[in-house]
Short mmCIF file of C-alpha atoms in Angstrom, two decimals:
data_model
loop_
_atom_site.label_atom_id
_atom_site.label_comp_id
_atom_site.label_asym_id
_atom_site.label_seq_id
_atom_site.Cartn_x
_atom_site.Cartn_y
_atom_site.Cartn_z
CA MET A 706 30.82 22.23 57.84
CA THR A 707 28.58 23.49 55.05
CA LYS A 708 26.55 21.19 52.86
CA GLU A 709 28.84 22.10 49.97
CA GLU A 710 31.95 21.06 51.90
CA MET A 711 30.39 17.77 52.95
CA LYS A 712 29.48 17.04 49.37
CA GLU A 713 33.11 17.60 48.44
CA ILE A 714 34.33 14.97 50.88
CA TRP A 715 31.68 12.34 50.24
CA LYS A 716 31.50 12.41 46.53
CA VAL A 717 35.12 11.87 45.57
CA PRO A 718 35.50 8.67 43.54
CA GLU A 719 38.43 6.41 44.41
CA PRO A 720 40.11 6.74 40.97
CA THR A 721 40.14 10.53 41.44
CA LEU A 722 41.71 10.15 44.87
CA ARG A 723 44.35 7.90 43.35
CA ARG A 724 45.14 10.34 40.55
CA LEU A 725 45.30 13.53 42.64
CA PRO A 726 48.62 12.53 44.31
CA TRP A 727 50.13 12.13 40.81
CA TYR A 728 49.07 15.68 39.95
CA LEU A 729 50.47 16.88 43.27
CA ALA A 730 53.83 15.20 42.67
CA PHE A 731 54.02 16.72 39.19
CA VAL A 732 53.16 20.29 40.22
CA LYS A 733 55.65 20.10 43.09
CA LEU A 734 58.24 19.17 40.48
CA LEU A 735 57.26 22.21 38.39
CA LYS A 736 57.53 24.42 41.46
CA GLY A 737 61.06 23.10 42.00
CA LYS A 738 61.85 24.24 38.46
CA GLY A 739 60.66 27.76 39.28
CA GLU A 740 57.27 27.60 37.49
CA THR A 741 54.35 29.57 38.95
CA PHE A 742 51.34 28.48 36.85
CA VAL A 743 50.18 25.17 35.37
CA SER A 744 47.33 24.32 33.00
CA SER A 745 45.22 21.18 33.21
CA THR A 746 46.36 20.47 29.64
CA LEU A 747 49.99 20.30 30.75
CA ILE A 748 49.14 18.08 33.73
CA ALA A 749 47.12 15.84 31.40
CA LYS A 750 49.97 15.53 28.94
CA GLU A 751 52.54 14.68 31.61
CA ILE A 752 50.38 12.24 33.54
CA ASN A 753 48.93 10.65 30.40
CA VAL A 754 45.30 11.26 31.41
CA ASP A 755 42.59 13.11 29.40
CA ALA A 756 42.60 16.89 29.99
CA SER A 757 38.85 16.72 30.68
CA GLN A 758 39.55 14.06 33.34
CA VAL A 759 42.16 16.28 35.01
CA ALA A 760 39.72 19.22 35.04
CA LYS A 761 37.01 16.94 36.45
CA ASP A 762 39.32 15.54 39.14
CA LEU A 763 40.40 19.05 40.14
CA SER A 764 36.77 20.19 40.30
CA PHE A 765 36.46 18.18 43.54
CA VAL A 766 39.18 20.32 45.04
CA ASN A 767 38.35 23.87 46.09
CA ILE A 768 40.45 25.71 43.50
CA SER A 769 39.73 27.55 40.28
CA GLY A 770 42.07 28.11 37.39
CA LYS A 771 42.39 31.30 35.38
CA THR A 772 41.70 31.33 31.66
CA ARG A 773 44.90 30.87 29.68
CA VAL A 774 47.37 30.75 32.60
CA GLY A 775 45.74 27.89 34.50
CA TYR A 776 46.23 27.15 38.20
CA GLU A 777 48.61 28.99 40.48
CA ILE A 778 51.12 26.32 41.54
CA ASP A 779 51.66 27.38 45.17
CA THR A 780 47.93 27.47 45.82
CA LEU A 781 47.32 24.19 43.98
CA ILE A 782 49.97 22.38 46.08
CA GLU A 783 48.58 23.80 49.31
CA VAL A 784 44.96 22.99 48.46
CA LEU A 785 45.77 19.47 47.17
CA GLU A 786 47.88 18.57 50.20
CA GLU A 787 45.13 19.67 52.53
CA PHE A 788 42.39 18.01 50.49
CA LEU A 789 44.29 14.69 50.43
CA GLY A 790 44.79 14.80 54.20
CA PHE A 791 48.57 15.02 53.97
CA THR A 792 48.79 18.16 56.14
CA SER A 793 46.97 16.77 59.18
CA GLN A 794 48.52 14.07 61.33
CA HIS A 795 46.55 10.82 61.63
CA LYS A 796 47.61 8.68 64.58
CA ALA A 797 48.26 5.05 63.67
CA PHE A 798 49.31 1.82 65.36
CA ILE A 799 51.10 -0.93 63.52
CA PHE A 800 50.12 -4.53 64.31
CA GLY A 801 52.82 -7.12 63.67
CA VAL A 802 56.40 -5.88 63.81
CA GLY A 803 57.90 -8.59 61.61
CA SER A 804 59.86 -7.92 58.48
CA LEU A 805 57.30 -5.68 56.72
CA GLY A 806 56.02 -4.03 59.91
CA ALA A 807 59.54 -3.09 61.01
CA ALA A 808 60.25 -1.81 57.50
CA LEU A 809 57.20 0.48 57.61
CA LEU A 810 58.26 1.80 61.02
CA GLN A 811 61.53 2.83 59.40
CA ASP A 812 59.91 4.65 56.49
CA THR A 813 59.86 8.26 57.66
CA GLY A 814 58.29 9.28 54.32
CA LEU A 815 54.83 8.20 55.51
CA ASN A 816 55.01 10.77 58.29
CA GLN A 817 55.40 13.57 55.77
CA TYR A 818 52.13 12.45 54.19
CA GLY A 819 50.14 12.71 57.39
CA LEU A 820 50.56 9.22 58.83
CA ASP A 821 51.84 9.43 62.39
CA ILE A 822 52.75 5.91 63.53
CA VAL A 823 52.87 6.22 67.32
CA ALA A 824 53.45 2.61 68.36
CA GLY A 825 53.84 -0.96 67.18
CA PHE A 826 52.46 -4.16 68.71
CA ASP A 827 53.70 -7.72 68.55
CA ILE A 828 53.65 -10.97 70.50
CA ASN A 829 57.36 -11.70 70.09
CA HIS A 830 59.14 -10.81 73.33
CA GLU A 831 62.42 -10.26 71.52
CA ILE A 832 60.83 -7.21 69.87
CA THR A 833 58.39 -5.94 72.50
CA GLY A 834 59.95 -3.40 74.86
CA THR A 835 62.32 -2.18 72.14
CA SER A 836 61.81 0.74 69.79
CA ILE A 837 62.38 1.14 66.05
CA ASN A 838 63.15 4.54 64.60
CA GLY A 839 62.14 6.01 67.97
CA ILE A 840 58.71 4.31 67.88
CA PRO A 841 58.01 1.98 70.82
CA VAL A 842 56.92 -1.63 70.28
CA PHE A 843 54.55 -2.98 72.92
CA ASP A 844 53.11 -6.37 73.74
CA ILE A 845 49.73 -6.80 72.03
CA LYS A 846 48.27 -7.39 75.51
CA ASP A 847 48.92 -3.73 76.28
CA PHE A 848 47.00 -2.53 73.24
CA PRO A 849 43.66 -1.68 74.92
CA ARG A 850 45.52 0.40 77.54
CA LYS A 851 47.75 2.11 74.98
CA GLN A 852 44.74 2.87 72.79
CA LYS A 853 43.17 4.76 75.71
CA GLU A 854 46.42 6.69 76.03
CA PHE A 855 47.09 7.45 72.34
CA GLY A 856 43.62 7.31 70.76
CA ALA A 857 44.82 6.11 67.36
CA THR A 858 42.31 6.10 64.49
CA ILE A 859 44.26 3.93 62.03
CA GLY A 860 45.52 0.36 62.39
CA ILE A 861 48.17 -0.91 60.00
CA ILE A 862 47.95 -4.70 59.71
CA THR A 863 51.21 -6.51 59.00
CA VAL A 864 50.59 -9.68 61.02
CA PRO A 865 50.81 -13.18 59.50
CA VAL A 866 47.77 -14.14 57.40
CA GLU A 867 46.39 -16.54 60.01
CA LYS A 868 46.19 -13.73 62.59
CA ALA A 869 44.74 -11.06 60.29
CA GLN A 870 41.04 -11.54 61.09
CA GLU A 871 41.59 -12.01 64.83
CA VAL A 872 43.69 -8.83 65.08
CA THR A 873 41.15 -6.95 62.93
CA GLU A 874 38.36 -7.77 65.36
CA LEU A 875 40.45 -6.86 68.38
CA ILE A 876 41.45 -3.46 67.06
CA ILE A 877 37.97 -2.52 65.87
CA LYS A 878 36.65 -3.37 69.32
CA GLU A 879 39.02 -0.82 70.81
CA GLY A 880 37.83 1.98 68.57
CA ILE A 881 40.16 1.96 65.55
CA LYS A 882 38.20 3.38 62.59
CA ALA A 883 40.35 2.59 59.54
CA LEU A 884 42.49 -0.42 58.67
CA TRP A 885 45.42 -0.37 56.28
CA ASN A 886 45.73 -4.05 55.41
CA PHE A 887 49.10 -5.17 54.03
CA THR A 888 48.35 -8.88 54.40
CA PRO A 889 47.12 -10.90 51.41
CA PHE A 890 44.09 -11.85 53.53
CA ARG A 891 40.64 -10.37 52.82
CA ILE A 892 39.69 -9.10 56.24
CA ARG A 893 35.99 -8.79 57.08
CA VAL A 894 34.79 -5.63 58.84
CA PRO A 895 31.51 -3.94 59.80
CA GLU A 896 30.16 -1.36 57.35
CA HIS A 897 31.33 1.72 59.24
CA ILE A 898 34.99 0.66 59.17
CA VAL A 899 37.29 1.84 56.38
CA VAL A 900 39.61 -0.74 54.81
CA GLN A 901 42.46 0.03 52.44
CA ASN A 902 44.17 -3.04 51.01
CA THR A 903 47.76 -2.70 49.86
CA SER A 904 48.88 -6.10 48.76
CA MET A 905 52.49 -5.95 47.64
CA TYR A 906 52.25 -9.62 46.66
CA ALA A 907 49.30 -9.00 44.33
CA HIS A 908 51.32 -6.24 42.66
CA LEU A 909 54.25 -8.64 42.32
CA ALA A 910 51.97 -11.25 40.74
CA VAL A 911 50.74 -8.77 38.12
CA MET A 912 54.31 -7.65 37.36
CA PHE A 913 55.67 -11.21 37.06
CA ASN A 914 52.82 -12.21 34.75
CA ARG A 915 53.26 -9.23 32.44
CA LEU A 916 57.03 -9.78 32.42
CA ASN A 917 56.53 -13.42 31.37
CA SER A 918 54.13 -12.33 28.62
CA MET A 919 56.75 -9.92 27.27
CA ASP A 920 59.30 -12.72 27.13
CA GLN A 921 57.20 -14.81 24.74
CA MET B 492 55.57 -23.67 25.24
CA THR B 493 52.30 -24.76 23.64
CA LYS B 494 49.78 -22.34 22.18
CA GLU B 495 47.44 -23.22 25.04
CA GLU B 496 50.02 -22.32 27.65
CA MET B 497 50.82 -19.02 25.95
CA LYS B 498 47.15 -18.17 25.90
CA GLU B 499 47.05 -18.81 29.63
CA ILE B 500 49.79 -16.28 30.31
CA TRP B 501 48.61 -13.56 27.93
CA LYS B 502 44.95 -13.55 28.65
CA VAL B 503 44.89 -13.12 32.41
CA PRO B 504 43.08 -9.89 33.33
CA GLU B 505 44.69 -7.74 36.02
CA PRO B 506 41.74 -8.02 38.46
CA THR B 507 42.09 -11.82 38.30
CA LEU B 508 45.81 -11.56 39.02
CA ARG B 509 45.02 -9.36 41.99
CA ARG B 510 42.41 -11.77 43.37
CA LEU B 511 44.38 -15.00 42.96
CA PRO B 512 46.81 -14.12 45.81
CA TRP B 513 43.77 -13.70 48.11
CA TYR B 514 42.59 -17.20 47.21
CA LEU B 515 46.12 -18.51 47.75
CA ALA B 516 46.36 -16.91 51.20
CA PHE B 517 42.99 -18.35 52.16
CA VAL B 518 43.68 -21.92 51.00
CA LYS B 519 47.07 -21.86 52.75
CA LEU B 520 45.17 -20.93 55.89
CA LEU B 521 42.82 -23.91 55.37
CA LYS B 522 45.80 -26.20 54.86
CA GLY B 523 47.19 -24.97 58.20
CA LYS B 524 43.90 -26.06 59.77
CA GLY B 525 44.30 -29.56 58.35
CA GLU B 526 41.78 -29.27 55.49
CA THR B 527 42.47 -31.19 52.26
CA PHE B 528 39.74 -29.99 49.86
CA VAL B 529 38.14 -26.63 49.15
CA SER B 530 35.19 -25.63 46.96
CA SER B 531 35.00 -22.44 44.93
CA THR B 532 31.81 -21.69 46.89
CA LEU B 533 33.76 -21.64 50.15
CA ILE B 534 36.50 -19.45 48.68
CA ALA B 535 33.83 -17.11 47.31
CA LYS B 536 32.11 -16.85 50.67
CA GLU B 537 35.32 -16.12 52.57
CA ILE B 538 36.77 -13.65 50.07
CA ASN B 539 33.41 -11.95 49.44
CA VAL B 540 33.52 -12.48 45.65
CA ASP B 541 30.91 -14.19 43.44
CA ALA B 542 31.36 -17.99 43.22
CA SER B 543 31.17 -17.73 39.43
CA GLN B 544 33.98 -15.15 39.54
CA VAL B 545 36.15 -17.50 41.63
CA ALA B 546 35.53 -20.35 39.18
CA LYS B 547 36.34 -18.04 36.26
CA ASP B 548 39.52 -16.77 37.92
CA LEU B 549 40.65 -20.32 38.66
CA SER B 550 39.92 -21.36 35.07
CA PHE B 551 43.06 -19.43 34.05
CA VAL B 552 45.09 -21.68 36.29
CA ASN B 553 45.83 -25.21 35.19
CA ILE B 554 43.75 -27.05 37.77
CA SER B 555 40.42 -28.82 37.79
CA GLY B 556 38.13 -29.38 40.71
CA LYS B 557 36.17 -32.53 41.45
CA THR B 558 32.38 -32.47 41.63
CA ARG B 559 31.19 -32.08 45.24
CA VAL B 560 34.63 -32.08 46.94
CA GLY B 561 36.18 -29.23 44.97
CA TYR B 562 39.90 -28.56 44.61
CA GLU B 563 42.63 -30.52 46.34
CA ILE B 564 44.31 -27.92 48.58
CA ASP B 565 47.94 -29.09 48.22
CA THR B 566 47.70 -29.08 44.44
CA LEU B 567 45.86 -25.74 44.36
CA ILE B 568 48.56 -24.06 46.48
CA GLU B 569 51.34 -25.51 44.34
CA VAL B 570 49.69 -24.57 41.05
CA LEU B 571 48.72 -21.06 42.22
CA GLU B 572 52.20 -20.27 43.57
CA GLU B 573 53.78 -21.36 40.33
CA PHE B 574 51.21 -19.58 38.18
CA LEU B 575 51.68 -16.32 40.11
CA GLY B 576 55.46 -16.52 39.70
CA PHE B 577 56.14 -16.85 43.43
CA THR B 578 58.20 -20.04 43.05
CA SER B 579 60.77 -18.67 40.59
CA GLN B 580 63.31 -16.05 41.65
CA HIS B 581 63.24 -12.74 39.74
CA LYS B 582 66.41 -10.70 40.13
CA ALA B 583 65.78 -7.08 41.05
CA PHE B 584 67.76 -3.92 41.74
CA ILE B 585 66.49 -1.16 43.97
CA PHE B 586 67.11 2.44 42.91
CA GLY B 587 67.20 4.96 45.74
CA VAL B 588 68.13 3.62 49.16
CA GLY B 589 66.45 6.34 51.20
CA SER B 590 63.82 5.68 53.82
CA LEU B 591 61.46 3.55 51.71
CA GLY B 592 64.22 1.87 49.67
CA ALA B 593 66.08 0.81 52.81
CA ALA B 594 62.81 -0.42 54.30
CA LEU B 595 62.12 -2.63 51.27
CA LEU B 596 65.66 -4.06 51.47
CA GLN B 597 64.80 -5.14 55.00
CA ASP B 598 61.55 -6.83 54.07
CA THR B 599 62.57 -10.47 53.67
CA GLY B 600 58.94 -11.38 52.90
CA LEU B 601 59.31 -10.22 49.29
CA ASN B 602 61.98 -12.85 48.76
CA GLN B 603 59.54 -15.62 49.67
CA TYR B 604 57.26 -14.37 46.89
CA GLY B 605 59.91 -14.64 44.18
CA LEU B 606 61.50 -11.20 44.33
CA ASP B 607 65.25 -11.52 44.74
CA ILE B 608 66.68 -8.05 45.44
CA VAL B 609 70.38 -8.46 44.65
CA ALA B 610 71.63 -4.88 45.04
CA GLY B 611 70.67 -1.29 45.77
CA PHE B 612 71.94 1.90 44.14
CA ASP B 613 72.18 5.43 45.46
CA ILE B 614 74.16 8.64 45.03
CA ASN B 615 74.63 9.27 48.75
CA HIS B 616 78.20 8.27 49.69
CA GLU B 617 77.16 7.68 53.28
CA ILE B 618 75.11 4.71 52.06
CA THR B 619 77.05 3.43 49.05
CA GLY B 620 79.63 0.81 49.96
CA THR B 621 77.52 -0.42 52.88
CA SER B 622 75.04 -3.27 52.87
CA ILE B 623 71.53 -3.61 54.30
CA ASN B 624 70.21 -7.01 55.30
CA GLY B 625 73.22 -8.50 53.50
CA ILE B 626 72.36 -6.72 50.23
CA PRO B 627 75.13 -4.43 48.90
CA VAL B 628 74.44 -0.77 48.06
CA PHE B 629 76.49 0.58 45.15
CA ASP B 630 77.04 3.99 43.63
CA ILE B 631 74.60 4.56 40.78
CA LYS B 632 77.66 5.12 38.53
CA ASP B 633 78.44 1.41 38.91
CA PHE B 634 74.99 0.33 37.74
CA PRO B 635 75.82 -0.46 34.07
CA ARG B 636 78.74 -2.64 35.20
CA LYS B 637 76.73 -4.36 37.95
CA GLN B 638 73.87 -4.97 35.53
CA LYS B 639 76.27 -6.90 33.25
CA GLU B 640 77.31 -8.92 36.29
CA PHE B 641 73.85 -9.63 37.79
CA GLY B 642 71.50 -9.33 34.80
CA ALA B 643 68.51 -8.12 36.80
CA THR B 644 65.13 -7.97 35.04
CA ILE B 645 63.26 -5.81 37.58
CA GLY B 646 64.03 -2.28 38.79
CA ILE B 647 62.37 -1.02 41.96
CA ILE B 648 62.13 2.77 41.90
CA THR B 649 62.26 4.51 45.27
CA VAL B 650 64.18 7.65 44.27
CA PRO B 651 62.85 11.18 44.94
CA VAL B 652 60.11 12.27 42.50
CA GLU B 653 62.39 14.66 40.60
CA LYS B 654 64.76 11.81 39.72
CA ALA B 655 62.12 9.22 38.79
CA GLN B 656 62.04 9.78 35.01
CA GLU B 657 65.81 10.14 34.68
CA VAL B 658 66.46 6.91 36.58
CA THR B 659 63.73 5.15 34.59
CA GLU B 660 65.46 6.00 31.32
CA LEU B 661 68.85 4.96 32.62
CA ILE B 662 67.72 1.57 33.83
CA ILE B 663 65.70 0.76 30.70
CA LYS B 664 68.77 1.58 28.62
CA GLU B 665 70.71 -1.09 30.51
CA GLY B 666 68.16 -3.80 29.82
CA ILE B 667 65.78 -3.78 32.80
CA LYS B 668 62.40 -5.10 31.59
CA ALA B 669 59.97 -4.30 34.40
CA LEU B 670 59.71 -1.34 36.75
CA TRP B 671 58.07 -1.40 40.15
CA ASN B 672 57.41 2.27 40.74
CA PHE B 673 56.91 3.34 44.36
CA THR B 674 57.19 7.07 43.64
CA PRO B 675 54.05 9.17 43.20
CA PHE B 676 55.43 10.17 39.78
CA ARG B 677 53.89 8.80 36.56
CA ILE B 678 56.95 7.50 34.79
CA ARG B 679 56.88 7.27 30.98
CA VAL B 680 58.22 4.11 29.34
CA PRO B 681 58.35 2.47 25.89
CA GLU B 682 55.56 0.00 25.10
CA HIS B 683 57.58 -3.17 25.73
CA ILE B 684 58.41 -2.20 29.32
CA VAL B 685 56.21 -3.40 32.19
CA VAL B 686 55.29 -0.84 34.87
CA GLN B 687 53.65 -1.64 38.16
CA ASN B 688 52.74 1.41 40.24
CA THR B 689 52.46 0.99 43.99
CA SER B 690 51.75 4.38 45.42
CA MET B 691 51.51 4.16 49.18
CA TYR B 692 50.59 7.85 49.28
CA ALA B 693 47.64 7.37 46.94
CA HIS B 694 46.40 4.59 49.23
CA LEU B 695 46.84 6.90 52.21
CA ALA B 696 44.84 9.61 50.42
CA VAL B 697 41.93 7.22 49.79
CA MET B 698 42.00 6.03 53.41
CA PHE B 699 42.13 9.55 54.89
CA ASN B 700 39.26 10.68 52.67
CA ARG B 701 37.02 7.73 53.60
CA LEU B 702 37.89 8.20 57.27
CA ASN B 703 36.86 11.86 57.11
CA SER B 704 33.60 10.89 55.40
CA MET B 705 32.82 8.45 58.21
CA ASP B 706 33.36 11.20 60.78
CA GLN B 707 30.55 13.35 59.37
#
């Protein structure tokens, strides 16, 4: 990997990484309509972001537009999908196959975006030994052994709040590098571990509050 | 509603609304351990947020701590749950019962946080007429009629990207006030409509990128 390529990966700000999938979804839509080129101005207008911001965000991606016609759509889709990691498969385990965990196992959409959930773990013997959507659910006791077998890099945490920290420590110990935390608990991790929090409940709280404000 | 109470609802910044559920999860955990009081210093330490930030966040909520002992846990939980809207039921419809939509219908956890999903809508006749987790799935054509019957205020959007804007316009027309958008598409809405974007794919993109950076 060249110095230039490393710079690309390291320097991408989180807001850019959050906006790029919006651009990708929009240009895929244009492709479906038979379009072949797109300008950053058009993306900006549709996404409701400054055109200069779109150009800046796209500057992190290895693609250059042509004056007047803009970016070639096929290439932009390909380059964005690869840049965002959606074209490589990332092996993941899911910890806690309760209501939300089981729901995520059933969402085949995640697989198309590069998340390959290879197994689930739980302590409930009514669930362990079964499989959901073709994905086996094991007893958490078997996790260290299964990790040697599968070598997952991502752990999806959907356990109850009171187990979140304990499970976090267990899975880091076995070599998981990134945690996708769906619990409303702030898990604590060493510096070299990646944490992505997706709290559905926090999003609900924001929505309920804004909805109440509108009612006034 | 007094002027003071209105002020409370209107003035809450989004980052505060996102942090309050963390505090709630943590104090519930303490309650489970038999604790009766909690200080903002302890919350701050556990959540990894400044103590002054915790105190400021909690100042939006109608509760006061006692010098030295802090907040009474039972009261704090009760007040936070009510403030965040988790104790009232908000009727919601889900639009698009594909992989993610069906998964959300199965997640009973959302119900415990005040989201009452009363029906799903789709165009696929293999799904319409069935029910998932006891929740009926109707043909989208029946939506205006069902909306008169149920009077939902929230629309959860899990349709394919190319249908997101069209469905958005349809559901706003029938009186839905808040949209929880799970698609990676930036939907456009009138000013008085609340939008909460939860893009799982954007979160995946951030996680994959940080994971790649760590590998260097």
